[in-house]
Amino acid sequence: MERMPVSEFQILLALLAGESHGAAIRDEVAERTAGDVVLGPGTLYTSIKRLLGRGWIDEVVDASADVRRVYRLTAPGKRAAAAEAERLAQDLEHARRHRLVGRLRAT
Amino acid sequence: MFARWLFRCALLAQPPDVRARFGAEMQRIFADDVALARRRGRGPALYATCAALLDIVRAGLEERIRGTNARRHRSRGAGMDHVRQDLRYAIRSLGRRPGFALMAVLTLALGIGATTAIFSVVNGVILRSLPYPESDRLVRVWETPVRVGPVKPGEGSNSALNFKDWKAGATTFESMAIYTRARPTLTGLGEPEVLLAARVSPELFRVFRAEPVMGRAFTVEEDVPTGPLTVVVSHAFWQQRLGGRPDVLGTALELNSAQYEIIGVAPAGFDFPYGTTLWIAVRNNGENCGRTCYYVNTVGRIRDGVTPEQARTELRGIADRLAAEFPSNSPARTAALLPLHETVVGDVRRALLVLLGAVGLVLLIACANVANLLIARGATRSDEMAVRAALGAGRRRIFSQLMTESVLLAVTGGSAGVALAAAGVQALKALSPGQIPRLDEVGLDATAVLFALAISLLTALLFGLAPAFQLIRTPLAGTLRQDANRTLGSRRGIGRAALLAAEVALSLVLLVGAGLLLRSFASMQRIDTGYTTDEIAHISLSLPGVSYATPDDAVRFFDTLEERLEVLPGIDEVALVVGAPLSDFAYWTAFTRDDLPPPAPGDGLSASLRIVDEDFLPTMGIALVEGRPFVATDRHAAMRVALINQELARYAFGDVDPIGKQITMGLNAGYLEDQPRTVVGIVEDVRTSSLTGEVDPELYIPFAQAGSSFATVLMRPRGTAQSALADARGAVHALDANLPIRDPGTMRQLLDRHTARPRFYLQLLALFAGLAIALAAVGLYGVVAYLVAQRSREIGVRIALGASTADVMRLVVQQGFGPAVLGAVIGLCAAFAGGRVMSSLLFDVKATDPLTFAGTTAILLGIAFIACVVPAGRATRISPASALKAER
């Protein structure tokens, strides 16, 4: 299975908290990653277009007549994000076994 | 505006469906980004704009590749394969026609290089923020006349007493400081030397966040007239003159024969005000100078979140309150405020932006030329495209192939352009008159390279899209058949004619601009200053107060010096002046007419003041209009007298005869102005403060009645100015060996300095116009020559059927010259409409000057005609027999 591009994964993560529009998604990603992942306008909307195409997110029809489109995570999208997270977790586990990163602190 | 346009261009890279569906939202995010970044300064804004544009283009291209793959191959990696394949093919195809490739790359390199070089200057001088932390909060404030009128100077300065109240009262400011220029003589460290120094109040270093890297800044104890003598040295001075030793703190520097203790070393690179090597405490003694004595410059840092507008409003309130509290006879003033950046670059902004616009036009012409080349080449390639299509290549694939070639050309041209720009920036720095602020900070940096890359891609779109569309739109099946219809009347031909017309139009706009500057420069050269500028040599002397304590001492020194100079063989006439014409230095004084009741507070009169001896008017060749000139007996003990110029007579006296009237002046240049002065004569108006501005009202008083310790000595030499200067130097040092000679030179040099900037702009614009014409001529020539080659068979047939040479010439020339005439008409309209941006750069020439418009149009059409006639001449020599054989 092909790895998911970072931009797409981050958009899915941003939508976990609930439906949101483009600018808000982008702000959330920038904030959560402390500025590591900044989605430019081009990257943001081409990614959204692809995610829509795959049915991983869909557009919410908003009655409030706001021109901004609002997006929502779909069940397949959630599964795809989970699969990607799982793969990342495996990588992380591998890295940890080779002492590349510290173990999670017990909470 | 421009950003939005760029955005639209970048959006073209996105597939149409994305564009339609998300274009508006992308634009909103783009605008938000840019607006947010703009708050952090121009540099970040520019960066954010470029980053967002690149992101849109990159994501768009990726999406297109993905889309192509998905539809055609449904296999991974094919996109990259295609790109690689296209690139390989592009290199091979361009390599097959090295002449074409070289021509295109060279044209683009010229356009992109020139644009990048000028952009570097604009970026370094105008766009980039000043090199101080949070420099957008730095402002200059000063007192300015409430009413505009003849009260001009003092612009930029204020009273030291008012400064104290401003500082105490202003809540919108974090800190505020004053500074004045000083030129102390350094002795005891090698040769005596005059250094560029600044007298500053203790807060200056805090305002700029430039606390000394070693030692400390001044304290309030040092800011009083009786305080200890201390000095902060610049980092460069510490390194170069003091050997960078860490133990210099506490040692002394001898300045103007007094010992100053070194208390600190400023951070590297800090040299405000520009070029300062030493800072000494201003020892604010505003008390003896008063509230209408505007001699200090004020700079401040406004608080975070405060707008310049708010700060200005607050200062105005304070200034108005002070004006009510301390009424005075001089013209009323209020507070003025401008961002420091504005005051540094304000003068050159318009001119540099015009130059950037001009060079942008050159780039557009270059694009049109390359597009023309591509279309010409496209005609010969339509067969190739048809074959490729027949073999199964889709239009999209062919299109991407063609665009790859364009991008390859643009990026190669752009790389060469960057190299050209690097050389260009150095050339600009060498060519500039030294009056463009911050030019020394300019270099080809990452921003400029990014800019070059961005405009390279943009140019690829500009010159590549039209030819590519034209090629893929051509009905492929028909192309393999012989295409007999090769004239400018065909669709391809209309495209080329439009490009030609555009080139000529753009060239004409540039040519008109250059022509206007040339005319304006010529009239500037013809300005009659009203006085002699040739051959007058001058030096300036400033007597240190330690050895020349009283005005009498100063008068005695300059009298003796004048006597000694007059008998030297190399010097014919000698005169003294304080505020030499065109020298950037002049007193400005308030005065009252004693025959009128005292004016209401704030309603007083003021004028530029020149302190001159009796030899000044004859030496400079300035005529007396009425009354008597100064004479040798106008000494301190005699009746105080004054001369006025015609402008002052008009401004202050109107219809009243000023001769014999008494005035009282507010400024003490040496002796106290404790008696009124009698106006004894009227002098003709001459251009002393600037060449092109209005003539100021001017007041002249005798040198011996002023007792100034500073003066400029003017000398009319018998031999060369250089030998007169050497003589003068000897005479000064014979009188006082420690007295430094300042600013030696000639009046001609002062005059040249005033025309240096216009000359620089003219040279650059003329260069761009020349480049534009050359490109346009090459373009025209290329198109017509190509036509001749394409239609040689038809022409051969016509000749065989009896067409005369004139018929053939007319047929061919029409094809090229027609669009050129159309372009000239469009260009004239554009130049007429766009002339307004030039008007502030022009002197004595209207932006719509008919002579310039007519002349430049004639020149351009003449060149266009020649560019058409040469290949047309070749057409007439076509031999019908060989032409008919050659085709097929």
PDB file of C-alpha atoms in Angstrom, chain B residues 777-789 795 808-809 812-813 816 863-878:
ATOM      1  CA  ALA B 777      14.159  45.569 -34.081  1.00  0.00           C
ATOM      2  CA  VAL B 778      15.533  42.042 -33.908  1.00  0.00           C
ATOM      3  CA  GLY B 779      11.988  40.772 -33.479  1.00  0.00           C
ATOM      4  CA  LEU B 780      10.701  42.702 -36.484  1.00  0.00           C
ATOM      5  CA  TYR B 781      13.637  41.692 -38.614  1.00  0.00           C
ATOM      6  CA  GLY B 782      13.221  38.065 -37.635  1.00  0.00           C
ATOM      7  CA  VAL B 783       9.527  38.001 -38.467  1.00  0.00           C
ATOM      8  CA  VAL B 784       9.892  39.668 -41.833  1.00  0.00           C
ATOM      9  CA  ALA B 785      12.931  37.590 -42.778  1.00  0.00           C
ATOM     10  CA  TYR B 786      10.999  34.494 -41.819  1.00  0.00           C
ATOM     11  CA  LEU B 787       8.052  35.546 -43.930  1.00  0.00           C
ATOM     12  CA  VAL B 788      10.311  36.087 -46.896  1.00  0.00           C
ATOM     13  CA  ALA B 789      11.757  32.621 -46.442  1.00  0.00           C
ATOM     14  CA  ILE B 795       7.226  35.779 -54.357  1.00  0.00           C
ATOM     15  CA  VAL B 808       7.471  42.972 -53.896  1.00  0.00           C
ATOM     16  CA  MET B 809       8.959  45.456 -51.432  1.00  0.00           C
ATOM     17  CA  VAL B 812       6.760  42.322 -47.711  1.00  0.00           C
ATOM     18  CA  VAL B 813       7.232  45.584 -45.829  1.00  0.00           C
ATOM     19  CA  GLY B 816       6.019  43.879 -40.761  1.00  0.00           C
ATOM     20  CA  ILE B 863      14.202  51.727 -37.014  1.00  0.00           C
ATOM     21  CA  ALA B 864      11.182  49.486 -37.574  1.00  0.00           C
ATOM     22  CA  PHE B 865      11.149  50.459 -41.241  1.00  0.00           C
ATOM     23  CA  ILE B 866      14.793  49.556 -41.680  1.00  0.00           C
ATOM     24  CA  ALA B 867      14.242  46.256 -39.881  1.00  0.00           C
ATOM     25  CA  CYS B 868      11.534  45.471 -42.456  1.00  0.00           C
ATOM     26  CA  VAL B 869      13.244  46.841 -45.545  1.00  0.00           C
ATOM     27  CA  VAL B 870      16.451  44.836 -45.201  1.00  0.00           C
ATOM     28  CA  PRO B 871      14.805  41.400 -45.475  1.00  0.00           C
ATOM     29  CA  ALA B 872      12.347  42.811 -48.028  1.00  0.00           C
ATOM     30  CA  GLY B 873      15.277  43.813 -50.209  1.00  0.00           C
ATOM     31  CA  ARG B 874      16.378  40.234 -50.100  1.00  0.00           C
ATOM     32  CA  ALA B 875      12.927  39.160 -51.301  1.00  0.00           C
ATOM     33  CA  THR B 876      13.262  41.252 -54.450  1.00  0.00           C
ATOM     34  CA  ARG B 877      16.409  39.348 -55.375  1.00  0.00           C
ATOM     35  CA  ILE B 878      14.650  35.999 -55.274  1.00  0.00           C
TER      36      ILE B 878
END
